[in-house]
Amino acid sequence: MSRFFMNERETLVAQALEGMVGAHGGLVDVHADPLFVTRRIPAAGKVALLSGGGSGHEPLHTGFVGTGMLDAAVPGDVFASPTALQVRAAIRAVDTGEGTVMVVKNYTGDVLNFSIAAELLAETHRVEQVLVDDDLATQREDDGGPGRRGTAAVVAVEKVCGAAAEAGAPVAEVRALGQDVVARSATLSVAFEACTNPMTGQRSFELEPGLLEFGVGIHGERGIETRAVTEAADLAESLVNPLVESVGVGRGDSVLAIVNGLGATHGLELGVAARETRRVLDGLGVGVARSLVGPYVTSLDMKGLSITLTALTDDLVKLWDAPVRTPALAW
């Protein structure tokens, strides 16, 4: 018997989206063949903003479709990229003639299939891309490999770009803003327990009691080091200090701090993590101008969290504060 609340494995993603749309029917629609999600009321005369990737990270990306954020989200199977044909269909559905910006996390399958979709539409649509590669754990000194993974900074990119597009910014400006947010952002993650994939019923890795995995990925990838469990204060230091150095902020600067639950971390713990994150930043003279605390980029049922810092400007604060109404984010 399955330990997951699902029917057939093959229908998990589609049925989950049907449930989400039923709960938020005034905001979003699901398109079944090929599978993607759009705003219920299409936006007119603006740059279209589109993202997507494997399922299992909810509310990313489908929960961020709506006014002030995404026009469409394209989900793949659990931890698997959507197809190029799905992405092409979604672009066709939401492009108003002002161009489309795709927000793509840096994973081989996503990069390949979103790029193919753009190529397929090259003669009829202007499609630009923002590549999100914020995961500090996968930074390498050499040029080999695919580069840093894309993780929770994608929320900041989608919010800022969505606000700019809603305000009428042209496609080149929306793309440039997204690239700027990526350059200003870094993320580190930690897990006490790995996620269990409903497709296989298997954990992605095992940890002995008293150990944690530092630098994990959102697809259940092991981290860069296995460490002894420490108190929240020490763990926050080990996460925040490298992020501060990476984004280049110092005394008098301000950041957006995203304290993100990876799926099975309770709100009580995230509250402590947010407190300790602010304490470390305060000690460095770095202000938390804006923050977001909760499960926004999950890894199924992983017991862990990530911290993302984005160095802010006054203009970025205004775009972050702009109105947004989606299933998972609204103000």
PDB file of C-alpha atoms in Angstrom, residues 126-310:
ATOM      1  CA  ARG A 126      10.355  36.997 -29.183  1.00  0.00           C
ATOM      2  CA  VAL A 127      11.396  34.778 -26.282  1.00  0.00           C
ATOM      3  CA  GLU A 128      14.079  35.777 -23.764  1.00  0.00           C
ATOM      4  CA  GLN A 129      15.486  33.766 -20.863  1.00  0.00           C
ATOM      5  CA  VAL A 130      16.645  34.432 -17.315  1.00  0.00           C
ATOM      6  CA  LEU A 131      18.793  31.599 -15.929  1.00  0.00           C
ATOM      7  CA  VAL A 132      18.593  31.255 -12.143  1.00  0.00           C
ATOM      8  CA  ASP A 133      21.774  29.787 -10.598  1.00  0.00           C
ATOM      9  CA  ASP A 134      21.840  30.847  -6.971  1.00  0.00           C
ATOM     10  CA  ASP A 135      22.900  27.666  -5.104  1.00  0.00           C
ATOM     11  CA  LEU A 136      26.197  28.476  -3.399  1.00  0.00           C
ATOM     12  CA  ALA A 137      26.837  24.808  -2.549  1.00  0.00           C
ATOM     13  CA  THR A 138      27.389  23.963  -6.219  1.00  0.00           C
ATOM     14  CA  GLN A 139      29.683  26.855  -7.053  1.00  0.00           C
ATOM     15  CA  ARG A 140      32.954  25.649  -8.582  1.00  0.00           C
ATOM     16  CA  GLU A 141      36.195  27.520  -9.124  1.00  0.00           C
ATOM     17  CA  ASP A 142      36.773  25.941 -12.540  1.00  0.00           C
ATOM     18  CA  ASP A 143      34.551  26.287 -15.597  1.00  0.00           C
ATOM     19  CA  GLY A 144      33.638  22.599 -15.788  1.00  0.00           C
ATOM     20  CA  GLY A 145      30.184  21.247 -15.127  1.00  0.00           C
ATOM     21  CA  PRO A 146      26.768  22.862 -15.419  1.00  0.00           C
ATOM     22  CA  GLY A 147      27.379  25.601 -12.832  1.00  0.00           C
ATOM     23  CA  ARG A 148      25.365  26.525  -9.752  1.00  0.00           C
ATOM     24  CA  ARG A 149      21.912  25.004  -9.368  1.00  0.00           C
ATOM     25  CA  GLY A 150      18.776  27.115  -9.371  1.00  0.00           C
ATOM     26  CA  THR A 151      16.908  27.175  -6.057  1.00  0.00           C
ATOM     27  CA  ALA A 152      14.803  29.568  -3.960  1.00  0.00           C
ATOM     28  CA  ALA A 153      16.083  32.815  -5.505  1.00  0.00           C
ATOM     29  CA  VAL A 154      13.700  31.958  -8.336  1.00  0.00           C
ATOM     30  CA  VAL A 155      10.879  33.315  -6.132  1.00  0.00           C
ATOM     31  CA  ALA A 156      12.548  36.740  -5.975  1.00  0.00           C
ATOM     32  CA  VAL A 157      13.173  36.683  -9.733  1.00  0.00           C
ATOM     33  CA  GLU A 158       9.570  35.808 -10.539  1.00  0.00           C
ATOM     34  CA  LYS A 159       8.187  38.434  -8.152  1.00  0.00           C
ATOM     35  CA  VAL A 160      10.427  41.273  -9.384  1.00  0.00           C
ATOM     36  CA  CYS A 161      10.044  40.412 -13.057  1.00  0.00           C
ATOM     37  CA  GLY A 162       6.318  39.903 -12.621  1.00  0.00           C
ATOM     38  CA  ALA A 163       5.901  43.332 -11.065  1.00  0.00           C
ATOM     39  CA  ALA A 164       7.931  44.978 -13.822  1.00  0.00           C
ATOM     40  CA  ALA A 165       5.967  43.220 -16.567  1.00  0.00           C
ATOM     41  CA  GLU A 166       2.672  44.170 -14.891  1.00  0.00           C
ATOM     42  CA  ALA A 167       3.801  47.802 -14.882  1.00  0.00           C
ATOM     43  CA  GLY A 168       4.449  47.703 -18.630  1.00  0.00           C
ATOM     44  CA  ALA A 169       8.224  47.264 -18.777  1.00  0.00           C
ATOM     45  CA  PRO A 170       9.506  46.066 -22.170  1.00  0.00           C
ATOM     46  CA  VAL A 171      10.868  42.577 -22.636  1.00  0.00           C
ATOM     47  CA  ALA A 172      14.558  43.576 -22.527  1.00  0.00           C
ATOM     48  CA  GLU A 173      14.058  45.424 -19.236  1.00  0.00           C
ATOM     49  CA  VAL A 174      12.189  42.498 -17.657  1.00  0.00           C
ATOM     50  CA  ARG A 175      14.970  40.122 -18.679  1.00  0.00           C
ATOM     51  CA  ALA A 176      17.685  42.492 -17.394  1.00  0.00           C
ATOM     52  CA  LEU A 177      15.924  42.878 -14.048  1.00  0.00           C
ATOM     53  CA  GLY A 178      15.771  39.113 -13.672  1.00  0.00           C
ATOM     54  CA  GLN A 179      19.450  38.763 -14.459  1.00  0.00           C
ATOM     55  CA  ASP A 180      20.259  41.478 -11.925  1.00  0.00           C
ATOM     56  CA  VAL A 181      18.285  39.716  -9.171  1.00  0.00           C
ATOM     57  CA  VAL A 182      20.111  36.453  -9.926  1.00  0.00           C
ATOM     58  CA  ALA A 183      23.483  38.213  -9.719  1.00  0.00           C
ATOM     59  CA  ARG A 184      22.499  39.704  -6.343  1.00  0.00           C
ATOM     60  CA  SER A 185      21.315  36.385  -4.840  1.00  0.00           C
ATOM     61  CA  ALA A 186      22.747  33.298  -3.183  1.00  0.00           C
ATOM     62  CA  THR A 187      21.200  30.318  -1.389  1.00  0.00           C
ATOM     63  CA  LEU A 188      22.345  27.550   0.954  1.00  0.00           C
ATOM     64  CA  SER A 189      20.271  24.599   2.142  1.00  0.00           C
ATOM     65  CA  VAL A 190      20.472  22.023   4.910  1.00  0.00           C
ATOM     66  CA  ALA A 191      18.515  18.830   5.621  1.00  0.00           C
ATOM     67  CA  PHE A 192      18.034  16.563   8.612  1.00  0.00           C
ATOM     68  CA  GLU A 193      16.184  13.941   6.538  1.00  0.00           C
ATOM     69  CA  ALA A 194      16.032  13.297   2.804  1.00  0.00           C
ATOM     70  CA  CYS A 195      12.843  13.401   0.760  1.00  0.00           C
ATOM     71  CA  THR A 196      10.942  10.291  -0.305  1.00  0.00           C
ATOM     72  CA  ASN A 197       9.977  10.177  -3.974  1.00  0.00           C
ATOM     73  CA  PRO A 198       6.358   9.008  -4.478  1.00  0.00           C
ATOM     74  CA  MET A 199       7.333   7.558  -7.853  1.00  0.00           C
ATOM     75  CA  THR A 200       9.742   5.078  -6.224  1.00  0.00           C
ATOM     76  CA  GLY A 201       8.907   5.096  -2.515  1.00  0.00           C
ATOM     77  CA  GLN A 202      12.629   5.512  -1.809  1.00  0.00           C
ATOM     78  CA  ARG A 203      14.528   8.164   0.153  1.00  0.00           C
ATOM     79  CA  SER A 204      17.154   9.976  -1.875  1.00  0.00           C
ATOM     80  CA  PHE A 205      19.779   9.406   0.833  1.00  0.00           C
ATOM     81  CA  GLU A 206      20.073   8.187   4.412  1.00  0.00           C
ATOM     82  CA  LEU A 207      21.506   9.959   7.463  1.00  0.00           C
ATOM     83  CA  GLU A 208      22.477   8.499  10.805  1.00  0.00           C
ATOM     84  CA  PRO A 209      20.858  10.060  13.894  1.00  0.00           C
ATOM     85  CA  GLY A 210      22.636  13.219  15.000  1.00  0.00           C
ATOM     86  CA  LEU A 211      23.843  14.128  11.496  1.00  0.00           C
ATOM     87  CA  LEU A 212      22.675  16.637   8.915  1.00  0.00           C
ATOM     88  CA  GLU A 213      23.439  17.175   5.243  1.00  0.00           C
ATOM     89  CA  PHE A 214      24.820  20.626   4.397  1.00  0.00           C
ATOM     90  CA  GLY A 215      24.298  22.069   0.921  1.00  0.00           C
ATOM     91  CA  VAL A 216      21.503  19.793  -0.314  1.00  0.00           C
ATOM     92  CA  GLY A 217      19.684  20.275  -3.605  1.00  0.00           C
ATOM     93  CA  ILE A 218      15.944  20.577  -4.197  1.00  0.00           C
ATOM     94  CA  HIS A 219      15.791  17.255  -6.072  1.00  0.00           C
ATOM     95  CA  GLY A 220      17.045  15.330  -3.082  1.00  0.00           C
ATOM     96  CA  GLU A 221      20.718  15.663  -4.006  1.00  0.00           C
ATOM     97  CA  ARG A 222      23.187  15.092  -1.191  1.00  0.00           C
ATOM     98  CA  GLY A 223      25.059  18.124   0.049  1.00  0.00           C
ATOM     99  CA  ILE A 224      28.707  19.016   0.032  1.00  0.00           C
ATOM    100  CA  GLU A 225      29.311  17.807   3.590  1.00  0.00           C
ATOM    101  CA  THR A 226      27.732  15.654   6.304  1.00  0.00           C
ATOM    102  CA  ARG A 227      27.960  17.394   9.685  1.00  0.00           C
ATOM    103  CA  ALA A 228      26.909  16.909  13.262  1.00  0.00           C
ATOM    104  CA  VAL A 229      23.584  18.498  14.195  1.00  0.00           C
ATOM    105  CA  THR A 230      24.012  21.823  15.993  1.00  0.00           C
ATOM    106  CA  GLU A 231      21.695  24.323  17.627  1.00  0.00           C
ATOM    107  CA  ALA A 232      19.836  26.763  15.398  1.00  0.00           C
ATOM    108  CA  ALA A 233      22.111  29.679  16.298  1.00  0.00           C
ATOM    109  CA  ASP A 234      25.246  27.893  15.110  1.00  0.00           C
ATOM    110  CA  LEU A 235      23.537  26.497  12.037  1.00  0.00           C
ATOM    111  CA  ALA A 236      22.334  29.953  11.040  1.00  0.00           C
ATOM    112  CA  GLU A 237      25.866  31.278  11.301  1.00  0.00           C
ATOM    113  CA  SER A 238      27.139  28.546   8.981  1.00  0.00           C
ATOM    114  CA  LEU A 239      24.454  29.330   6.407  1.00  0.00           C
ATOM    115  CA  VAL A 240      24.262  33.121   6.547  1.00  0.00           C
ATOM    116  CA  ASN A 241      27.926  34.103   6.704  1.00  0.00           C
ATOM    117  CA  PRO A 242      28.894  32.517   3.346  1.00  0.00           C
ATOM    118  CA  LEU A 243      25.793  34.046   1.751  1.00  0.00           C
ATOM    119  CA  VAL A 244      26.713  37.530   2.969  1.00  0.00           C
ATOM    120  CA  GLU A 245      30.173  37.142   1.511  1.00  0.00           C
ATOM    121  CA  SER A 246      28.804  35.814  -1.776  1.00  0.00           C
ATOM    122  CA  VAL A 247      26.287  38.607  -2.408  1.00  0.00           C
ATOM    123  CA  GLY A 248      28.793  41.240  -1.309  1.00  0.00           C
ATOM    124  CA  VAL A 249      26.765  43.111   1.279  1.00  0.00           C
ATOM    125  CA  GLY A 250      28.204  44.837   4.320  1.00  0.00           C
ATOM    126  CA  ARG A 251      27.396  47.280   7.071  1.00  0.00           C
ATOM    127  CA  GLY A 252      24.632  49.647   6.005  1.00  0.00           C
ATOM    128  CA  ASP A 253      23.371  47.459   3.161  1.00  0.00           C
ATOM    129  CA  SER A 254      19.996  45.726   3.093  1.00  0.00           C
ATOM    130  CA  VAL A 255      18.754  42.379   1.837  1.00  0.00           C
ATOM    131  CA  LEU A 256      15.697  40.337   1.087  1.00  0.00           C
ATOM    132  CA  ALA A 257      15.923  37.222   3.264  1.00  0.00           C
ATOM    133  CA  ILE A 258      13.933  34.159   2.192  1.00  0.00           C
ATOM    134  CA  VAL A 259      13.788  31.467   4.870  1.00  0.00           C
ATOM    135  CA  ASN A 260      12.304  28.576   2.957  1.00  0.00           C
ATOM    136  CA  GLY A 261      10.994  25.267   4.271  1.00  0.00           C
ATOM    137  CA  LEU A 262      11.916  22.273   2.124  1.00  0.00           C
ATOM    138  CA  GLY A 263       8.657  20.428   2.759  1.00  0.00           C
ATOM    139  CA  ALA A 264       8.558  18.845   6.211  1.00  0.00           C
ATOM    140  CA  THR A 265       9.926  21.627   8.397  1.00  0.00           C
ATOM    141  CA  HIS A 266       7.314  23.077  10.745  1.00  0.00           C
ATOM    142  CA  GLY A 267       6.477  26.755  10.932  1.00  0.00           C
ATOM    143  CA  LEU A 268       7.783  26.869  14.510  1.00  0.00           C
ATOM    144  CA  GLU A 269      11.234  25.861  13.267  1.00  0.00           C
ATOM    145  CA  LEU A 270      11.107  28.275  10.339  1.00  0.00           C
ATOM    146  CA  GLY A 271      10.269  31.043  12.791  1.00  0.00           C
ATOM    147  CA  VAL A 272      13.382  30.214  14.808  1.00  0.00           C
ATOM    148  CA  ALA A 273      15.445  30.081  11.618  1.00  0.00           C
ATOM    149  CA  ALA A 274      14.130  33.508  10.582  1.00  0.00           C
ATOM    150  CA  ARG A 275      15.002  34.905  14.022  1.00  0.00           C
ATOM    151  CA  GLU A 276      18.517  33.539  13.894  1.00  0.00           C
ATOM    152  CA  THR A 277      19.025  34.715  10.316  1.00  0.00           C
ATOM    153  CA  ARG A 278      18.094  38.245  11.325  1.00  0.00           C
ATOM    154  CA  ARG A 279      20.339  38.036  14.413  1.00  0.00           C
ATOM    155  CA  VAL A 280      23.389  37.092  12.328  1.00  0.00           C
ATOM    156  CA  LEU A 281      22.681  39.828   9.790  1.00  0.00           C
ATOM    157  CA  ASP A 282      22.106  42.413  12.519  1.00  0.00           C
ATOM    158  CA  GLY A 283      25.489  41.524  13.992  1.00  0.00           C
ATOM    159  CA  LEU A 284      27.084  42.271  10.610  1.00  0.00           C
ATOM    160  CA  GLY A 285      25.232  45.561  10.243  1.00  0.00           C
ATOM    161  CA  VAL A 286      23.150  44.230   7.338  1.00  0.00           C
ATOM    162  CA  GLY A 287      19.476  45.191   7.420  1.00  0.00           C
ATOM    163  CA  VAL A 288      16.621  42.837   6.502  1.00  0.00           C
ATOM    164  CA  ALA A 289      14.513  45.230   4.467  1.00  0.00           C
ATOM    165  CA  ARG A 290      12.101  42.514   3.344  1.00  0.00           C
ATOM    166  CA  SER A 291      11.650  38.856   4.248  1.00  0.00           C
ATOM    167  CA  LEU A 292       9.653  35.819   3.254  1.00  0.00           C
ATOM    168  CA  VAL A 293       9.282  32.858   5.620  1.00  0.00           C
ATOM    169  CA  GLY A 294       7.536  29.622   4.723  1.00  0.00           C
ATOM    170  CA  PRO A 295       7.525  26.629   2.359  1.00  0.00           C
ATOM    171  CA  TYR A 296       7.836  28.216  -1.081  1.00  0.00           C
ATOM    172  CA  VAL A 297      10.359  25.991  -2.916  1.00  0.00           C
ATOM    173  CA  THR A 298       9.993  22.539  -1.422  1.00  0.00           C
ATOM    174  CA  SER A 299      11.602  19.173  -2.051  1.00  0.00           C
ATOM    175  CA  LEU A 300       8.650  16.853  -1.446  1.00  0.00           C
ATOM    176  CA  ASP A 301       8.838  15.906   2.260  1.00  0.00           C
ATOM    177  CA  MET A 302      12.458  16.842   2.917  1.00  0.00           C
ATOM    178  CA  LYS A 303      13.088  17.803   6.529  1.00  0.00           C
ATOM    179  CA  GLY A 304      15.216  20.903   6.024  1.00  0.00           C
ATOM    180  CA  LEU A 305      15.345  24.521   5.003  1.00  0.00           C
ATOM    181  CA  SER A 306      17.156  26.960   2.785  1.00  0.00           C
ATOM    182  CA  ILE A 307      18.186  30.576   3.281  1.00  0.00           C
ATOM    183  CA  THR A 308      18.380  32.964   0.347  1.00  0.00           C
ATOM    184  CA  LEU A 309      19.795  36.486   0.498  1.00  0.00           C
ATOM    185  CA  THR A 310      19.248  39.055  -2.245  1.00  0.00           C
TER     186      THR A 310
END
